[in-house]
Each structure stands twice: as structure tokens, then as C-alpha cells.
Short mmCIF file of C-alpha atoms in Angstrom, two decimals:
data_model
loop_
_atom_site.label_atom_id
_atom_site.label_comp_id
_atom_site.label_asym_id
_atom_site.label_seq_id
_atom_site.Cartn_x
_atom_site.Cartn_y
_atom_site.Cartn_z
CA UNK A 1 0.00 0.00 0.00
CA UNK A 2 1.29 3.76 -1.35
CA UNK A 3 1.84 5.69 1.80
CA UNK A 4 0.72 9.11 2.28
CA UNK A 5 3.32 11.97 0.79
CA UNK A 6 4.62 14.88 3.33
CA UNK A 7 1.48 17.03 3.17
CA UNK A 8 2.28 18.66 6.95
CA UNK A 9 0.24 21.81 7.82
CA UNK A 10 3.28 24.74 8.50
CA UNK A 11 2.97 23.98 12.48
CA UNK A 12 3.51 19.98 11.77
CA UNK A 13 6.49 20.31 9.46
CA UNK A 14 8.59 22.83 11.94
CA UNK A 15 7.93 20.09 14.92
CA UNK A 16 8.94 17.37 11.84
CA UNK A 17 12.11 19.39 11.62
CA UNK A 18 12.48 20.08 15.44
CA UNK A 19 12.76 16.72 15.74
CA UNK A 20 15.19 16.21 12.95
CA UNK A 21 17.57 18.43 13.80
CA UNK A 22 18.14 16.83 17.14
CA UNK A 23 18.43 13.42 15.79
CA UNK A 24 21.03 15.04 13.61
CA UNK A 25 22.25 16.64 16.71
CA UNK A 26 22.42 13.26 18.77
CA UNK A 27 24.01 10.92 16.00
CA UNK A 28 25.23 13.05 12.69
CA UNK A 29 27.07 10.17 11.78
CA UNK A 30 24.05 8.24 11.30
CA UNK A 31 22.94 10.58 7.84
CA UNK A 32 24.09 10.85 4.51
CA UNK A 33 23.16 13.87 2.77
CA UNK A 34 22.92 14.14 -0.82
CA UNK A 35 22.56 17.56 -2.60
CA UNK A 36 23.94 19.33 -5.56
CA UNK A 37 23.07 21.80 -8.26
CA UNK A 38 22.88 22.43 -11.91
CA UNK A 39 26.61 23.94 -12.98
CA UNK A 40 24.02 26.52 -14.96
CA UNK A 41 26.15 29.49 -14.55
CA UNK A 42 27.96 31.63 -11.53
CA UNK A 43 26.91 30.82 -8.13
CA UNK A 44 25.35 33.79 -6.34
CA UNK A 45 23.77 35.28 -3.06
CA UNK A 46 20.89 33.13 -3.60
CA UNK A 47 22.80 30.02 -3.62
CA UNK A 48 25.36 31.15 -0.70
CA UNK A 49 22.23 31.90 2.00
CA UNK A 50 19.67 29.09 0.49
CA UNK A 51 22.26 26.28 0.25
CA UNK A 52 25.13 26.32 0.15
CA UNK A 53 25.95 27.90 3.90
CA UNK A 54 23.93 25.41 5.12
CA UNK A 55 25.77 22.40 3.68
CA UNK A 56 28.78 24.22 5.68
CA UNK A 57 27.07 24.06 9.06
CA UNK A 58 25.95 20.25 8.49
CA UNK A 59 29.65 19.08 7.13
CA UNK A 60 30.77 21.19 10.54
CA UNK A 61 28.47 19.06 12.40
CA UNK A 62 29.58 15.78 11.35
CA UNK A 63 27.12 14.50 8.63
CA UNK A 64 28.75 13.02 5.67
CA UNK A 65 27.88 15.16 2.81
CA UNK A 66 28.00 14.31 -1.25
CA UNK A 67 27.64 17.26 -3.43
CA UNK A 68 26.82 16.32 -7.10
CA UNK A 69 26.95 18.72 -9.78
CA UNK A 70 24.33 17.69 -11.97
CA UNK A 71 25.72 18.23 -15.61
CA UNK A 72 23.64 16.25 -17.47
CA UNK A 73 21.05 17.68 -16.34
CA UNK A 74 22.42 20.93 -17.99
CA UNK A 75 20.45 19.86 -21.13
CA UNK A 76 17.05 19.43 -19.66
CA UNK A 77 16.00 22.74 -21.03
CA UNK A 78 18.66 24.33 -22.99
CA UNK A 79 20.80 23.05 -26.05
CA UNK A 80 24.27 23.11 -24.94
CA UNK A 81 26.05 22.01 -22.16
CA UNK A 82 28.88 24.27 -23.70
CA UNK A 83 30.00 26.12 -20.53
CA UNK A 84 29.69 23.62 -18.21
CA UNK A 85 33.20 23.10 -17.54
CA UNK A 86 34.15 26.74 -16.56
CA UNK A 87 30.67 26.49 -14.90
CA UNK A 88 31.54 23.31 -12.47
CA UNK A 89 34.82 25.15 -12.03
CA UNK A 90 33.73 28.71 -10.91
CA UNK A 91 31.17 26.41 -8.20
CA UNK A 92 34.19 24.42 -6.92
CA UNK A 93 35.98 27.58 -5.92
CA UNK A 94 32.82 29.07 -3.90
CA UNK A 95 32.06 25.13 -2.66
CA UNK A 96 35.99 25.12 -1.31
CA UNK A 97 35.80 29.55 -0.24
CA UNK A 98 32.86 28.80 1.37
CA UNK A 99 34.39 26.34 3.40
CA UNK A 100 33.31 22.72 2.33
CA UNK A 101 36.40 20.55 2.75
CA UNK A 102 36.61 17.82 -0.07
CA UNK A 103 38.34 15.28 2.87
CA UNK A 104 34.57 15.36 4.57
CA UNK A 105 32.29 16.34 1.43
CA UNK A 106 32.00 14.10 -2.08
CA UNK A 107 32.23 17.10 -4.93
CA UNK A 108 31.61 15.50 -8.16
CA UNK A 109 29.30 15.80 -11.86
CA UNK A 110 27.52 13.00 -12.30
CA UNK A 111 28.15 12.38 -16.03
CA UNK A 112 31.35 11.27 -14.55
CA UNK A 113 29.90 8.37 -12.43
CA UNK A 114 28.45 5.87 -14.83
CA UNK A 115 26.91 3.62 -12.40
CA UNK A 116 24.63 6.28 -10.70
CA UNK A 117 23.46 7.39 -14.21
CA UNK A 118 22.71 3.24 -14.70
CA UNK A 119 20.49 3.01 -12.27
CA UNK A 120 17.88 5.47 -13.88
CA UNK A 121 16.78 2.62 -15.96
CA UNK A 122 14.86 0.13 -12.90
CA UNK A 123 13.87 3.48 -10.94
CA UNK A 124 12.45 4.48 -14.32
CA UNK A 125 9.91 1.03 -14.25
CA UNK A 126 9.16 1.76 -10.53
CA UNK A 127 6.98 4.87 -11.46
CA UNK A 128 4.29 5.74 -14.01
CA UNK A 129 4.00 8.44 -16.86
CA UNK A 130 1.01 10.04 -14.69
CA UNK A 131 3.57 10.16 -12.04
CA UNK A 132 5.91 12.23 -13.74
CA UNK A 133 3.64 14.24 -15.66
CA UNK A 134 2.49 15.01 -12.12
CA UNK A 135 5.37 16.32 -11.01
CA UNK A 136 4.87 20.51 -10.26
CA UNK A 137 8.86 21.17 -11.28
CA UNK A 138 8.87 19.29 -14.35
CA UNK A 139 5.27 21.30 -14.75
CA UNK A 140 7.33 24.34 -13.80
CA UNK A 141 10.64 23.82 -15.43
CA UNK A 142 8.04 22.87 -18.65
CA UNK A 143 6.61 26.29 -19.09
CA UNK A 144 9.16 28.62 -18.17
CA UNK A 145 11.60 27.30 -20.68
CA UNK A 146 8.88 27.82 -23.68
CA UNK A 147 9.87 24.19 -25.26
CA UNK A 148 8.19 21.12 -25.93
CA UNK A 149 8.26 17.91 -22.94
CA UNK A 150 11.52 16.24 -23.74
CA UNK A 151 12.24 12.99 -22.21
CA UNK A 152 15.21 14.04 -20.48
CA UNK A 153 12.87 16.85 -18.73
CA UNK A 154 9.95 14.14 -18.40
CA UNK A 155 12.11 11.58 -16.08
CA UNK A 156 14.20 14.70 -14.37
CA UNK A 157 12.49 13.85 -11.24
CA UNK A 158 13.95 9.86 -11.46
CA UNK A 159 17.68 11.09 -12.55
CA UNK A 160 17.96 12.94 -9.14
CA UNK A 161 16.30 9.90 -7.34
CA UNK A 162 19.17 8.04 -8.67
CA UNK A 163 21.18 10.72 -7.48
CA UNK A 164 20.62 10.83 -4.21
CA UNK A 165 19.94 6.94 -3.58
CA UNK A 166 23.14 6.29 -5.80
CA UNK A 167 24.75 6.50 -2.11
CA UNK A 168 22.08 5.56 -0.03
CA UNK A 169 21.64 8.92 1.07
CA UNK A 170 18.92 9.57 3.66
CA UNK A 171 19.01 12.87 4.11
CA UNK A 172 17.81 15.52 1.68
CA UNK A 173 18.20 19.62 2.48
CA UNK A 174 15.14 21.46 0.39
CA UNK A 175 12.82 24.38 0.53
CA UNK A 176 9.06 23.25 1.47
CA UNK A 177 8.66 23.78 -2.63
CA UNK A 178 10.86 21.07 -3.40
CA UNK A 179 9.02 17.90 -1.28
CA UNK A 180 7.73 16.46 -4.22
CA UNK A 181 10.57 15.24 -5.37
CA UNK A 182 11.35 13.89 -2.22
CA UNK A 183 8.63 12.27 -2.34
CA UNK A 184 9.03 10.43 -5.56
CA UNK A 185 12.56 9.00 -4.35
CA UNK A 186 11.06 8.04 -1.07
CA UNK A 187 8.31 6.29 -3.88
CA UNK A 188 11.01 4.90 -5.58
CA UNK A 189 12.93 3.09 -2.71
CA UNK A 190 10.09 2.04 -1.26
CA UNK A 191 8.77 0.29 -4.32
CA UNK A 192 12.50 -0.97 -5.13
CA UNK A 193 12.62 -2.43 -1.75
CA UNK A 194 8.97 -4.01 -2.01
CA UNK A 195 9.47 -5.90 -5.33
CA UNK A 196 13.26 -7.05 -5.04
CA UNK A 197 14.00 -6.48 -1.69
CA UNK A 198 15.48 -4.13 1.06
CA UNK A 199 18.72 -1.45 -0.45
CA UNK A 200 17.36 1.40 -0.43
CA UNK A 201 16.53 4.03 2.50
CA UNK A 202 13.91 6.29 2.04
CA UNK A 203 15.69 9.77 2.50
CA UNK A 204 14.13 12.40 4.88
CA UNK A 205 13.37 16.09 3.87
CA UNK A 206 15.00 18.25 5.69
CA UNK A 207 13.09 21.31 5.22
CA UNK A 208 15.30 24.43 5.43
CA UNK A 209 14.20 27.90 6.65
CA UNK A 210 16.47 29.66 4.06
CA UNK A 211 15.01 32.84 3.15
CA UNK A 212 14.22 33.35 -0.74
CA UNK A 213 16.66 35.86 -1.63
CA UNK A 214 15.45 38.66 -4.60
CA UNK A 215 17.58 39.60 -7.43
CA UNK A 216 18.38 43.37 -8.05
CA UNK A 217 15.38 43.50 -9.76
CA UNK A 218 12.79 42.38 -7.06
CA UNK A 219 12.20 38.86 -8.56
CA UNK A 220 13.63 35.65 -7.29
CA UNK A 221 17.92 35.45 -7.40
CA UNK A 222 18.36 33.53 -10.66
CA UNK A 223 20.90 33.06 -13.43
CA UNK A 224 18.47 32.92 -16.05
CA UNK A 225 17.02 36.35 -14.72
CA UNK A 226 20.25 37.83 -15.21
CA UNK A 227 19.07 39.58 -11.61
CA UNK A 228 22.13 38.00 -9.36
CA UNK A 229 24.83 39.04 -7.72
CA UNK A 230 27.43 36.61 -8.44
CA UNK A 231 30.02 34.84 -5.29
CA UNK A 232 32.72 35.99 -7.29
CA UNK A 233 32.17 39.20 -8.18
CA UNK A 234 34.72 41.55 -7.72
CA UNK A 235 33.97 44.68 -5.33
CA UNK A 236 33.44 47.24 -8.63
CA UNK A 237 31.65 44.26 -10.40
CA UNK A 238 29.25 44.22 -6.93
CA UNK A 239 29.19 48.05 -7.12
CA UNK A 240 27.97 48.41 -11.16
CA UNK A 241 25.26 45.38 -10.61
CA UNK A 242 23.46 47.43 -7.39
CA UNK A 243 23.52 50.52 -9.27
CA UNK A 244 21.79 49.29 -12.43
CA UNK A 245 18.96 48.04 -9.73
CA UNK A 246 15.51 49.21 -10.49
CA UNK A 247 14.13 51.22 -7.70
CA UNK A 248 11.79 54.00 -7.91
CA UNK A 249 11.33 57.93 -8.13
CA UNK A 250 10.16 58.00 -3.69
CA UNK A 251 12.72 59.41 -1.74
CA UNK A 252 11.88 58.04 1.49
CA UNK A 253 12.91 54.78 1.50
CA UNK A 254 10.61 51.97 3.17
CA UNK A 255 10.54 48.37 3.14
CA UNK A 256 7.26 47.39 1.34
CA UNK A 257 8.05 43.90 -0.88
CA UNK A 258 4.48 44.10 -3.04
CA UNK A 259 4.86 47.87 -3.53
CA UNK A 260 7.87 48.35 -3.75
CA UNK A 261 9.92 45.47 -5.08
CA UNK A 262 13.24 46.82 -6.43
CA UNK A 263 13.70 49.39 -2.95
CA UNK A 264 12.69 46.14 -0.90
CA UNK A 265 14.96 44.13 -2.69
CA UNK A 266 18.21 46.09 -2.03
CA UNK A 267 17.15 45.99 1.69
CA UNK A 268 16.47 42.53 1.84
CA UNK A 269 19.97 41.69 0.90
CA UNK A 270 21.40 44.06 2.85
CA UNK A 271 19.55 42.99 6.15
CA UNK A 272 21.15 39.28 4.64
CA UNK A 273 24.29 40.38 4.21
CA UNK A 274 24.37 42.58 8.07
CA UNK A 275 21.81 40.62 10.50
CA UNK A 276 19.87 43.79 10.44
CA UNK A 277 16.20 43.70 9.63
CA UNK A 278 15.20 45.76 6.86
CA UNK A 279 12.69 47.61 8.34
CA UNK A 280 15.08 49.39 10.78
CA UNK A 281 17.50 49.42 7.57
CA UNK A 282 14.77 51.66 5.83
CA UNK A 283 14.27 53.91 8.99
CA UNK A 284 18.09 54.15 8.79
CA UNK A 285 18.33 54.92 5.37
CA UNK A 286 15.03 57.83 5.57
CA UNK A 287 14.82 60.76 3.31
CA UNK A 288 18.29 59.94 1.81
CA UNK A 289 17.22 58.09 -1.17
CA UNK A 290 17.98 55.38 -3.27
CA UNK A 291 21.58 56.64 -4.16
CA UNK A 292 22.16 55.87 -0.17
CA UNK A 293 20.30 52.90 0.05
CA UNK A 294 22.57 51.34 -2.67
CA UNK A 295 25.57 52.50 -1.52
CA UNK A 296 24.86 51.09 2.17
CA UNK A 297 23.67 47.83 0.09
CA UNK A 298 27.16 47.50 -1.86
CA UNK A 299 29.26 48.12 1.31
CA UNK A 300 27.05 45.14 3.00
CA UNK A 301 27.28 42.57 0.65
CA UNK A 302 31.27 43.46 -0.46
CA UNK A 303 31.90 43.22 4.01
CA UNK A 304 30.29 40.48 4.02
CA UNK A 305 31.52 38.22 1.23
CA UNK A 306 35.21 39.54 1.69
CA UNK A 307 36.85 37.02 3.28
CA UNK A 308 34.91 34.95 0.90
CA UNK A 309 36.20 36.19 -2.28
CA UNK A 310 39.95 36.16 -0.65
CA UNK A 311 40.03 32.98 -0.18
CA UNK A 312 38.10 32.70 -3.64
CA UNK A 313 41.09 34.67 -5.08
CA UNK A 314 43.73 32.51 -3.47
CA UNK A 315 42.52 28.99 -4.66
CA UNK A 316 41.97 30.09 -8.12
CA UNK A 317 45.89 31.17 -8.13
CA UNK A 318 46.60 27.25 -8.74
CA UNK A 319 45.55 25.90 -11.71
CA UNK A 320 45.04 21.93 -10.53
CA UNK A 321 43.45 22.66 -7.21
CA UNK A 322 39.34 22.12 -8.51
CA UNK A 323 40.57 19.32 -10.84
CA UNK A 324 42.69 17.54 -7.84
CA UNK A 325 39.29 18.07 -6.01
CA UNK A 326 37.09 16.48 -8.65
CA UNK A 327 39.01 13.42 -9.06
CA UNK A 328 38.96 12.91 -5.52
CA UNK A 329 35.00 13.12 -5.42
CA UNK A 330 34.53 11.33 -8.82
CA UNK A 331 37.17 7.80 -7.77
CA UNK A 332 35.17 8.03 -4.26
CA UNK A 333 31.69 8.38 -5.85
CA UNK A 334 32.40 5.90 -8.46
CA UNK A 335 33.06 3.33 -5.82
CA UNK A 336 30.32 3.93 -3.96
CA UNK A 337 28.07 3.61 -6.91
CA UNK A 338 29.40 0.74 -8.23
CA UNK A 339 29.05 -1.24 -4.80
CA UNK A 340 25.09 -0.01 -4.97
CA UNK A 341 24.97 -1.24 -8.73
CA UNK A 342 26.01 -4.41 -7.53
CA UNK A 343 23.57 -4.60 -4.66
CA UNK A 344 20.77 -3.79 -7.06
CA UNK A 345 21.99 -6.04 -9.51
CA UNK A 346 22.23 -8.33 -7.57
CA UNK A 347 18.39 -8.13 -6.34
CA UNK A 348 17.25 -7.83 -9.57
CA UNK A 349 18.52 -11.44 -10.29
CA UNK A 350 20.80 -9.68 -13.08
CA UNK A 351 24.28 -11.60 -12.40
CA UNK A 352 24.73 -14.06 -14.45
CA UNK A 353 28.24 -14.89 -14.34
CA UNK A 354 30.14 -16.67 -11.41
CA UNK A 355 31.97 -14.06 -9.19
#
């Protein structure tokens, strides 16, 4: 019997997490997260507060972490993976600034593990073409790129089951958005497990309270927005990007999001950036106008991320250092993958040759 997916009222899913987080607490050797991105572009101020300092705190608390830059899904909804290289480069020097330490974390693409990519093909009989056309990001992903379903896009939700049970991971970090697809890898082990037997775990959510961060613009932080600020921007690059920012022609400067999205913006990353909410940021700011408010803005965000882009600066000085990195993650990933291969191979009745 199908169980019920995570449908928790707000109230339900904070206690869920309350609860989570000491478990993590108690035992963080016990979890294996498994998280990663799409090497899409730059990383920015989105990823740093919605992700990626998180993955810092949980590595610092003892939970074994493996990142996987998702390459192939590049091509889900664009025709070249042409940049990807310089793009899975530029994220290995903000993974490493930011202070993930390739000794505790797994940093690898997953077009460079063969055996995780294998396993796509029994998830993909585990679940039904209902199921997937069900899925709201595939939905989402769907009509914001303007192009027809392509199969790649269509079974999206499967590749990243196989990426995060590739390692048996059992631990997932998402925003409350992003349980769906959870939910279908929780589907998928279970079912796995059912039919051939136990391998699989069925990975927890662990729901994040990372803020959404806005572009310069007063939409969501996104690369394809062209709104972002990037990790490795340079402190004149930082300055030019706030100055181009939308506001409006009202001097006084208040934080209203719905009213005032471009003003509210700027203040929302500075009160990111400084601790300081952006209310009292506004009532800082007053009658000064928006050449002040993006001034104080630049100064936050450069403070903040200077240590960042030092040590950004310093590791990009050698040549080898991401690529020394990689192999690292890719030899340990591959053996990890291989092993589960095996396992589910093995399940599946599919060895047919003395060992």
C-alpha cells in the first residue's frame, strides 16, 4: 500500500524538523546527505544563504555530505552544455571559499559516475508516466523554458532519485517547494525495496528555513534572470550590478516587498548580508534616497563576502586545485556507486556470471 506523501500543515512540518535536527544533533554520523546543483552558470547570493551555507554548518556538524553537480542535467532545457566546464569550475571555488572541505564532502558531476546514471533505468519502471507528468517542477521547469516535454525533462524527477539513492543517502536539504521530489525517491525506494528487496533508505526532507533571496530586480535570485549578484564578483563588479537596480522615483525609503519590489529588494539583501532587519534598515536609510540605500547595500554585501572572495582569489591562483578536487570526489563516488549497482543487480537477479 502507497503511503501518504509529506502534506504537513506549516505547524507539523517545523515540529517534523524540530525533531530532525536533534536526531542530527544526537548521531550526525548516522545521515548521509545528498545535494547538488545544476553547474548553470555563476553561483550567487541566492545560492550562498539558500544552500550552500547550510551544507557548511551540516559538514561542521559531522554529517557526511555528497555534493553532485548535476551536468547532465544541464540539457534538460537548454541546447548546450557548452560552458559547463568553466561552470563546475567557478562552483568548486565558492564550494571550497565557502568552506566545504573535499576530505569530509563528495564534490563530483555525475556524467562522470556511470553507475549512478545506470540506475535510472529500474527506478524508471518503478513509477508511471502520470507520475511524472504530475510532477509541479517538471510542470514548472516545462513552461518557463517555452519548449516542448523532452524525455530528459519528463524523467528529471527519477535522474535525481538516482542521485541521491546512488549513495544511499537519507538525508535531503530542500525548501518546502521542493518535497515532491522527495517524495518520488522516497516512492522509488520504497517500491524498489517491495518488489526485489530491502537497499534502499527512504531519504528524509529536511526542510530548510532559508530565506528566498530577490535579485536586483525584485524577482527571485536567478541566473536565467540575469538579476544576481554573483560569489565571485569583484567589489566594482558588486558596485555596477546594485547601481543598475531598479528602484523608484520615492525618496523616502521603506521596506514594502508588493509595492515596492526593487527598494525592498536592495534591503532585503542588505539585512542578509548585516543581520539587520530591513525595516530598521529603511528607517536608517530615511529621506536619503535610493543613491544611499545602494551604496549602504554595496558596502554590506562586499563586508560580508570579503573574506569569501579572498580565499576565492587565493585557490583560483593554482591551476590543478578544482581538478585535484574532482578526481577525488569522482574515484570516491564511483566506488560507492558501483558497490550499490552491484547490490541492485544483484536483487534484480541480473548476475549471471560466477563471481
Amino acid at each position: 500500500m502507497e503511503r501518504a506523501p509529506f502534506m504537513d500543515s506549516f505547524a507539523a512540518t517545523q515540529a517534523r524538523m524540530t525533531d530532525l535536527d536533534d536526531r542530527i544533533r544526537a548521531e550526525p554520523s548516522r545521515f548521509r546527505v545528498l545535494t547538488g546543483e545544476r553547474p548553470t552558470g555563476r553561483l550567487h547570493l541566492g545560492h550562498y544563504f539558500g544552500t550552500l551555507s547550510e551544507r557548511v554548518a551540516l559538514q561542521a556538524r559531522g554529517v557526511e555530505i555528497c555534493l553532485v553537480l548535476a551536468d547532465y542535467q544541464v540539457i534538460t532545457d537548454r541546447d548546450s552544455a557548452r560552458d559547463v566546464g568553466a561552470n563546475v569550475r567557478d562552483a568548486g571555488l565558492d564550494y571550497l571559499a565557502a568552506g566545504l572541505d573535499a576530505e569530509r564532502t563528495t564534490i563530483f558531476p555525475h556524467s562522470a559516475v556511470p553507475a549512478l546514471n545506470q540506475l535510472l533505468l529500474p527506478f524508471l519502471s518503478l513509477v508511471t508516466e502520470a507520475e511524472l507528468h504530475r510532477n509541479p517542477t517538471v510542470k514548472a521547469e516545462t513552461a518557463a523554458s517555452g519548449r516542448a516535454l523532452s524525455g530528459l525533462m519528463l524523467t528529471y524527477p527519477v535522474h535525481q532519485a538516482a542521485d541521491i539513492l546512488f549513495c544511499k543517502g537519507n538525508l535531503v536539504p530542500i525548501g518546502k517547494d521542493n518535497l515532491p521530489h522527495v517524495e518520488i525517491t522516497r516512492t522509488i525506494a520504497r517500491r524498489f525495496n517491495e518488489r526485489y528487496g530491502t537497499v534502499f533508505p527512504e531519504p528524509e526532507p529536511l526542510v530548510t528555513a532559508s530565506p528566498e533571496v530577490p535579485g536586483v530586480d525584485g524577482r527571485k535570485m536567478s541566473k536565467s534572470y540575469g538579476n544576481a549578484i554573483a560569489l565571485g564578483m569583484t567589489e566594482d563588479e558588486t558596485a555596477a550590478v546594485i547601481r543598475r537596480a531598479q528602484t523608484d522615483g520615492e525618496r523616502r525609503i521603506t521596506f514594502d516587498p508588493v509595492a515596492r519590489p526593487g527598494v525592498s529588494a536592495l534591503l532585503t539583501t542588505t539585512s542578509l548580508c548585516t543581520g539587520t532587519p530591513p525595516e530598521i534598515i529603511a528607517e536608517e536609510i530615511g529621506n536619503r534616497g535610493s543613491k544611499e540605500l545602494k551604496r549602504v547595500a554595496t558596502e554590506a554585501v562586499n563586508e560580508r563576502f570579503a573574506d569569501h572572495r579572498r580565499r576565492r582569489s587565493a585557490l583560483a591562483t593554482d591551476p590543478d586545485v578544482i581538478e585535484s578536487v574532482l578526481r577525488v570526489g569522482i574515484d570516491r563516488a564511483n566506488g560507492v556507486a558501483a558497490r550499490t549497482l552491484d547490490e541492485v543487480r544483484d536483487r534484480m537477479g541480473m548476475h549471471y556470471l560466477a563471481r
